[in-house]
């Protein structure tokens, strides 16, 4: 009679703690396919994760949304475009917006995802009421997304709008006026005139406007 492997004797809670240390989603998927017990362990591990980063992985809408939906304790979500390519679209953001963890997220990064528009960003942001840090740099969002952020994210402390060239001074004024906890904003590469930034400082003098060294005095 074949003896049971030592790892198979571990309770699911302990298996989940081991799987929690695995960062490769490919490895987790393979572990999930070993047996029913391991599959349950992987699910519990995902449910305990407070941080998910897909940077460096080639993800699509369905697989990304599926993982986020299992991460009930998630606080920080990073689905930035990676060097391997990213196929996240508005459909993916809409799917993610339905996850239970979205209302508890404190940090979201959508950096460089060129396949998303205001449609997906607004859908996601509208439910992210605990958000403190947001990176939408390198995307094609407009003032419509900034308006949604201003209305839905009262706790926002920092936002990266790096090279968001369709954002205007109107959207920035709405954002800074409504997000009263905002401490830092990165506007490098935007097409907003310098006078706008000076105006933002009249609204919130302590606001840090990056990049440093802009002639705002």
Tab-separated table of N, CA, C and O in Angstrom, residues 40-124:
chain	number	residue	atom	x	y	z
A	40	UNK	N	-8.717	23.670	-2.739
A	40	UNK	CA	-9.325	24.416	-1.653
A	40	UNK	C	-8.287	25.255	-0.919
A	40	UNK	O	-8.556	26.380	-0.494
A	41	UNK	N	-7.078	24.722	-0.783
A	41	UNK	CA	-5.998	25.468	-0.143
A	41	UNK	C	-5.625	26.715	-0.921
A	41	UNK	O	-5.378	27.780	-0.340
A	42	UNK	N	-5.573	26.598	-2.252
A	42	UNK	CA	-5.270	27.752	-3.103
A	42	UNK	C	-6.364	28.813	-2.969
A	42	UNK	O	-6.082	30.016	-2.876
A	43	UNK	N	-7.621	28.384	-2.929
A	43	UNK	CA	-8.733	29.327	-2.769
A	43	UNK	C	-8.630	30.072	-1.442
A	43	UNK	O	-8.844	31.287	-1.380
A	44	UNK	N	-8.305	29.343	-0.382
A	44	UNK	CA	-8.160	29.996	0.916
A	44	UNK	C	-6.978	30.960	0.930
A	44	UNK	O	-7.028	32.023	1.554
A	45	UNK	N	-5.905	30.579	0.238
A	45	UNK	CA	-4.732	31.459	0.165
A	45	UNK	C	-5.073	32.766	-0.538
A	45	UNK	O	-4.686	33.858	-0.093
A	46	UNK	N	-5.802	32.667	-1.641
A	46	UNK	CA	-6.217	33.872	-2.358
A	46	UNK	C	-7.134	34.740	-1.496
A	46	UNK	O	-7.051	35.971	-1.517
A	47	UNK	N	-8.001	34.087	-0.737
A	47	UNK	CA	-8.931	34.823	0.113
A	47	UNK	C	-8.210	35.605	1.201
A	47	UNK	O	-8.721	36.624	1.681
A	48	UNK	N	-7.014	35.175	1.585
A	48	UNK	CA	-6.253	35.846	2.639
A	48	UNK	C	-5.339	36.950	2.114
A	48	UNK	O	-4.852	37.774	2.896
A	49	UNK	N	-5.095	36.961	0.835
A	49	UNK	CA	-4.122	37.921	0.283
A	49	UNK	C	-4.624	39.350	0.406
A	49	UNK	O	-5.772	39.647	0.105
A	50	UNK	N	-3.731	40.225	0.838
A	50	UNK	CA	-4.055	41.642	0.925
A	50	UNK	C	-3.446	42.427	-0.235
A	50	UNK	O	-3.812	43.579	-0.461
A	51	UNK	N	-2.533	41.796	-0.962
A	51	UNK	CA	-1.877	42.446	-2.095
A	51	UNK	C	-1.870	41.498	-3.292
A	51	UNK	O	-1.523	40.318	-3.154
A	52	UNK	N	-2.262	42.007	-4.452
A	52	UNK	CA	-2.180	41.252	-5.695
A	52	UNK	C	-1.486	42.125	-6.732
A	52	UNK	O	-1.916	43.253	-6.990
A	53	UNK	N	-0.423	41.612	-7.311
A	53	UNK	CA	0.275	42.334	-8.372
A	53	UNK	C	0.409	41.426	-9.582
A	53	UNK	O	0.977	40.337	-9.491
A	54	UNK	N	-0.110	41.894	-10.710
A	54	UNK	CA	-0.020	41.142	-11.956
A	54	UNK	C	1.094	41.679	-12.849
A	54	UNK	O	1.203	41.282	-14.002
A	55	UNK	N	1.887	42.617	-12.323
A	55	UNK	CA	3.009	43.162	-13.088
A	55	UNK	C	3.980	42.034	-13.420
A	55	UNK	O	4.397	41.286	-12.550
A	56	UNK	N	4.339	41.911	-14.684
A	56	UNK	CA	5.237	40.853	-15.122
A	56	UNK	C	4.510	39.631	-15.650
A	56	UNK	O	5.144	38.694	-16.123
A	57	UNK	N	3.166	39.640	-15.568
A	57	UNK	CA	2.382	38.510	-16.061
A	57	UNK	C	1.483	38.975	-17.212
A	57	UNK	O	0.973	40.092	-17.205
A	58	UNK	N	1.311	38.111	-18.166
A	58	UNK	CA	0.431	38.422	-19.287
A	58	UNK	C	-0.976	37.977	-18.904
A	58	UNK	O	-1.316	36.799	-18.950
A	59	UNK	N	-1.795	38.939	-18.520
A	59	UNK	CA	-3.123	38.637	-18.001
A	59	UNK	C	-4.199	39.084	-18.994
A	59	UNK	O	-3.992	39.985	-19.794
A	60	UNK	N	-5.352	38.414	-18.894
A	60	UNK	CA	-6.499	38.847	-19.692
A	60	UNK	C	-7.656	39.175	-18.752
A	60	UNK	O	-7.544	39.045	-17.526
A	61	UNK	N	-8.758	39.619	-19.301
A	61	UNK	CA	-9.888	40.075	-18.491
A	61	UNK	C	-10.408	38.996	-17.554
A	61	UNK	O	-10.567	39.219	-16.352
A	62	UNK	N	-10.695	37.822	-18.105
A	62	UNK	CA	-11.354	36.777	-17.324
A	62	UNK	C	-10.478	36.239	-16.204
A	62	UNK	O	-10.938	36.075	-15.061
A	63	UNK	N	-9.217	35.944	-16.502
A	63	UNK	CA	-8.338	35.375	-15.480
A	63	UNK	C	-8.058	36.377	-14.365
A	63	UNK	O	-8.024	36.014	-13.184
A	64	UNK	N	-7.869	37.643	-14.730
A	64	UNK	CA	-7.625	38.671	-13.717
A	64	UNK	C	-8.833	38.844	-12.815
A	64	UNK	O	-8.722	38.857	-11.587
A	65	UNK	N	-10.007	38.967	-13.406
A	65	UNK	CA	-11.232	39.155	-12.632
A	65	UNK	C	-11.500	37.961	-11.721
A	65	UNK	O	-11.923	38.118	-10.571
A	66	UNK	N	-11.235	36.763	-12.219
A	66	UNK	CA	-11.483	35.555	-11.438
A	66	UNK	C	-10.622	35.539	-10.173
A	66	UNK	O	-11.109	35.218	-9.081
A	67	UNK	N	-9.354	35.896	-10.300
A	67	UNK	CA	-8.461	35.921	-9.146
A	67	UNK	C	-8.876	37.001	-8.146
A	67	UNK	O	-8.865	36.771	-6.940
A	68	UNK	N	-9.226	38.175	-8.650
A	68	UNK	CA	-9.631	39.272	-7.760
A	68	UNK	C	-10.904	38.909	-6.999
A	68	UNK	O	-11.043	39.214	-5.809
A	69	UNK	N	-11.822	38.229	-7.646
A	69	UNK	CA	-13.070	37.835	-6.992
A	69	UNK	C	-12.829	36.867	-5.829
A	69	UNK	O	-13.604	36.843	-4.869
A	70	UNK	N	-11.751	36.080	-5.906
A	70	UNK	CA	-11.432	35.145	-4.822
A	70	UNK	C	-10.658	35.814	-3.692
A	70	UNK	O	-10.552	35.244	-2.599
A	71	UNK	N	-10.117	37.009	-3.936
A	71	UNK	CA	-9.269	37.691	-2.943
A	71	UNK	C	-10.133	38.597	-2.061
A	71	UNK	O	-10.113	39.828	-2.196
A	72	UNK	N	-10.842	38.000	-1.135
A	72	UNK	CA	-11.816	38.744	-0.334
A	72	UNK	C	-11.188	39.787	0.592
A	72	UNK	O	-11.828	40.765	0.953
A	73	UNK	N	-9.918	39.568	0.988
A	73	UNK	CA	-9.259	40.478	1.939
A	73	UNK	C	-8.372	41.508	1.256
A	73	UNK	O	-7.614	42.218	1.923
A	74	UNK	N	-8.459	41.611	-0.050
A	74	UNK	CA	-7.535	42.432	-0.830
A	74	UNK	C	-7.610	43.914	-0.465
A	74	UNK	O	-8.691	44.475	-0.309
A	75	UNK	N	-6.408	44.515	-0.340
A	75	UNK	CA	-6.296	45.947	-0.064
A	75	UNK	C	-5.570	46.694	-1.195
A	75	UNK	O	-5.872	47.856	-1.462
A	76	UNK	N	-4.597	46.019	-1.823
A	76	UNK	CA	-3.785	46.662	-2.865
A	76	UNK	C	-3.833	45.830	-4.136
A	76	UNK	O	-3.499	44.643	-4.123
A	77	UNK	N	-4.223	46.467	-5.244
A	77	UNK	CA	-4.354	45.781	-6.531
A	77	UNK	C	-3.510	46.480	-7.585
A	77	UNK	O	-3.672	47.675	-7.840
A	78	UNK	N	-2.595	45.731	-8.198
A	78	UNK	CA	-1.712	46.277	-9.229
A	78	UNK	C	-1.871	45.454	-10.507
A	78	UNK	O	-1.442	44.305	-10.574
A	79	UNK	N	-2.521	46.039	-11.500
A	79	UNK	CA	-2.659	45.353	-12.798
A	79	UNK	C	-2.022	46.201	-13.900
A	79	UNK	O	-2.538	46.317	-15.002
A	80	UNK	N	-0.882	46.792	-13.548
A	80	UNK	CA	-0.153	47.617	-14.502
A	80	UNK	C	0.257	46.812	-15.721
A	80	UNK	O	0.453	45.597	-15.654
A	81	UNK	N	0.405	47.500	-16.845
A	81	UNK	CA	0.907	46.850	-18.066
A	81	UNK	C	2.330	46.367	-17.806
A	81	UNK	O	3.162	47.079	-17.258
A	82	UNK	N	2.605	45.137	-18.213
A	82	UNK	CA	3.938	44.583	-18.010
A	82	UNK	C	4.681	44.514	-19.341
A	82	UNK	O	4.111	44.726	-20.405
A	83	UNK	N	5.948	44.162	-19.273
A	83	UNK	CA	6.753	44.071	-20.494
A	83	UNK	C	6.310	42.901	-21.360
A	83	UNK	O	6.659	42.824	-22.528
A	84	UNK	N	5.526	41.990	-20.782
A	84	UNK	CA	5.044	40.859	-21.556
A	84	UNK	C	3.731	41.167	-22.264
A	84	UNK	O	3.201	40.349	-22.992
A	85	UNK	N	3.209	42.342	-22.013
A	85	UNK	CA	1.941	42.704	-22.637
A	85	UNK	C	0.782	42.509	-21.683
A	85	UNK	O	0.847	41.721	-20.758
A	86	UNK	N	-0.267	43.258	-21.892
A	86	UNK	CA	-1.436	43.172	-21.032
A	86	UNK	C	-2.681	43.304	-21.888
A	86	UNK	O	-2.777	44.196	-22.723
A	87	UNK	N	-3.627	42.407	-21.679
A	87	UNK	CA	-4.832	42.410	-22.491
A	87	UNK	C	-6.067	42.829	-21.701
A	87	UNK	O	-7.180	42.468	-22.031
A	88	UNK	N	-5.856	43.590	-20.636
A	88	UNK	CA	-6.968	44.069	-19.823
A	88	UNK	C	-7.713	45.168	-20.572
A	88	UNK	O	-7.107	46.097	-21.107
A	89	UNK	N	-9.032	45.057	-20.613
A	89	UNK	CA	-9.868	46.045	-21.288
A	89	UNK	C	-10.927	46.562	-20.319
A	89	UNK	O	-10.965	46.193	-19.146
A	90	UNK	N	-11.809	47.396	-20.829
A	90	UNK	CA	-12.916	47.899	-20.012
A	90	UNK	C	-13.770	46.759	-19.468
A	90	UNK	O	-14.296	46.835	-18.357
A	91	UNK	N	-13.908	45.702	-20.251
A	91	UNK	CA	-14.690	44.553	-19.811
A	91	UNK	C	-14.092	43.930	-18.544
A	91	UNK	O	-14.819	43.550	-17.616
A	92	UNK	N	-12.776	43.856	-18.503
A	92	UNK	CA	-12.109	43.323	-17.324
A	92	UNK	C	-12.330	44.191	-16.101
A	92	UNK	O	-12.595	43.685	-15.001
A	93	UNK	N	-12.220	45.511	-16.268
A	93	UNK	CA	-12.446	46.424	-15.143
A	93	UNK	C	-13.884	46.348	-14.651
A	93	UNK	O	-14.140	46.429	-13.444
A	94	UNK	N	-14.815	46.177	-15.570
A	94	UNK	CA	-16.223	46.043	-15.184
A	94	UNK	C	-16.440	44.767	-14.376
A	94	UNK	O	-17.191	44.767	-13.391
A	95	UNK	N	-15.781	43.686	-14.783
A	95	UNK	CA	-15.880	42.434	-14.026
A	95	UNK	C	-15.260	42.578	-12.640
A	95	UNK	O	-15.825	42.135	-11.637
A	96	UNK	N	-14.100	43.217	-12.577
A	96	UNK	CA	-13.414	43.418	-11.305
A	96	UNK	C	-14.246	44.288	-10.366
A	96	UNK	O	-14.275	44.067	-9.153
A	97	UNK	N	-14.940	45.265	-10.918
A	97	UNK	CA	-15.731	46.196	-10.098
A	97	UNK	C	-16.801	45.482	-9.283
A	97	UNK	O	-17.282	46.009	-8.279
A	98	UNK	N	-17.189	44.268	-9.690
A	98	UNK	CA	-18.232	43.512	-9.004
A	98	UNK	C	-17.685	42.670	-7.856
A	98	UNK	O	-18.458	42.071	-7.106
A	99	UNK	N	-16.365	42.627	-7.692
A	99	UNK	CA	-15.758	41.831	-6.627
A	99	UNK	C	-16.052	42.445	-5.264
A	99	UNK	O	-16.107	43.673	-5.110
A	100	UNK	N	-16.217	41.604	-4.257
A	100	UNK	CA	-16.542	42.083	-2.907
A	100	UNK	C	-15.450	42.950	-2.307
A	100	UNK	O	-15.722	43.821	-1.481
A	101	UNK	N	-14.193	42.716	-2.719
A	101	UNK	CA	-13.073	43.427	-2.106
A	101	UNK	C	-12.912	44.858	-2.590
A	101	UNK	O	-12.187	45.643	-1.966
A	102	UNK	N	-13.561	45.230	-3.683
A	102	UNK	CA	-13.308	46.540	-4.308
A	102	UNK	C	-13.579	47.699	-3.351
A	102	UNK	O	-12.832	48.673	-3.306
A	103	UNK	N	-14.621	47.592	-2.561
A	103	UNK	CA	-14.963	48.689	-1.645
A	103	UNK	C	-13.929	48.852	-0.537
A	103	UNK	O	-13.911	49.885	0.147
A	104	UNK	N	-13.060	47.850	-0.348
A	104	UNK	CA	-12.035	47.919	0.698
A	104	UNK	C	-10.646	48.234	0.155
A	104	UNK	O	-9.695	48.385	0.934
A	105	UNK	N	-10.503	48.341	-1.156
A	105	UNK	CA	-9.191	48.615	-1.747
A	105	UNK	C	-8.681	49.987	-1.337
A	105	UNK	O	-9.402	50.980	-1.424
A	106	UNK	N	-7.420	50.047	-0.926
A	106	UNK	CA	-6.794	51.324	-0.591
A	106	UNK	C	-5.826	51.782	-1.673
A	106	UNK	O	-5.447	52.953	-1.714
A	107	UNK	N	-5.418	50.863	-2.563
A	107	UNK	CA	-4.460	51.212	-3.619
A	107	UNK	C	-4.786	50.446	-4.897
A	107	UNK	O	-5.000	49.235	-4.859
A	108	UNK	N	-4.833	51.173	-6.010
A	108	UNK	CA	-5.063	50.568	-7.329
A	108	UNK	C	-4.065	51.162	-8.313
A	108	UNK	O	-3.884	52.382	-8.366
A	109	UNK	N	-3.432	50.312	-9.090
A	109	UNK	CA	-2.558	50.779	-10.166
A	109	UNK	C	-3.019	50.199	-11.491
A	109	UNK	O	-3.108	48.980	-11.651
A	110	UNK	N	-3.315	51.097	-12.424
A	110	UNK	CA	-3.698	50.721	-13.792
A	110	UNK	C	-2.674	51.282	-14.769
A	110	UNK	O	-2.980	51.503	-15.939
A	111	UNK	N	-1.473	51.487	-14.286
A	111	UNK	CA	-0.453	52.185	-15.051
A	111	UNK	C	-0.226	51.558	-16.425
A	111	UNK	O	0.012	50.358	-16.561
A	112	UNK	N	-0.309	52.387	-17.459
A	112	UNK	CA	0.093	51.991	-18.801
A	112	UNK	C	-0.854	51.054	-19.524
A	112	UNK	O	-0.512	50.551	-20.596
A	113	UNK	N	-2.044	50.809	-18.973
A	113	UNK	CA	-2.979	49.917	-19.661
A	113	UNK	C	-3.713	50.716	-20.734
A	113	UNK	O	-4.646	51.459	-20.449
A	114	UNK	N	-3.291	50.546	-21.957
A	114	UNK	CA	-3.833	51.358	-23.052
A	114	UNK	C	-5.165	50.837	-23.583
A	114	UNK	O	-5.815	51.494	-24.391
A	115	UNK	N	-5.583	49.658	-23.111
A	115	UNK	CA	-6.841	49.088	-23.594
A	115	UNK	C	-8.056	49.513	-22.800
A	115	UNK	O	-9.164	49.038	-23.057
A	116	UNK	N	-7.864	50.405	-21.815
A	116	UNK	CA	-8.991	50.846	-21.000
A	116	UNK	C	-9.353	52.292	-21.309
A	116	UNK	O	-8.530	53.075	-21.782
A	117	UNK	N	-10.612	52.647	-21.045
A	117	UNK	CA	-11.106	53.996	-21.252
A	117	UNK	C	-11.871	54.438	-20.012
A	117	UNK	O	-11.907	53.735	-18.999
A	118	UNK	N	-12.496	55.595	-20.104
A	118	UNK	CA	-13.305	56.101	-18.991
A	118	UNK	C	-14.378	55.103	-18.584
A	118	UNK	O	-14.721	54.988	-17.403
A	119	UNK	N	-14.933	54.380	-19.544
A	119	UNK	CA	-16.023	53.441	-19.254
A	119	UNK	C	-15.647	52.450	-18.162
A	119	UNK	O	-16.376	52.270	-17.175
A	120	UNK	N	-14.493	51.799	-18.320
A	120	UNK	CA	-14.065	50.814	-17.334
A	120	UNK	C	-13.569	51.435	-16.047
A	120	UNK	O	-13.863	50.939	-14.953
A	121	UNK	N	-12.827	52.526	-16.167
A	121	UNK	CA	-12.271	53.187	-14.985
A	121	UNK	C	-13.381	53.721	-14.089
A	121	UNK	O	-13.370	53.534	-12.870
A	122	UNK	N	-14.359	54.366	-14.676
A	122	UNK	CA	-15.480	54.916	-13.890
A	122	UNK	C	-16.229	53.801	-13.170
A	122	UNK	O	-16.595	53.923	-12.002
A	123	UNK	N	-16.448	52.689	-13.879
A	123	UNK	CA	-17.170	51.559	-13.284
A	123	UNK	C	-16.429	51.036	-12.059
A	123	UNK	O	-17.042	50.732	-11.030
A	124	UNK	N	-15.115	50.929	-12.152
A	124	UNK	CA	-14.309	50.417	-11.050
A	124	UNK	C	-14.221	51.421	-9.905
A	124	UNK	O	-14.440	51.080	-8.736
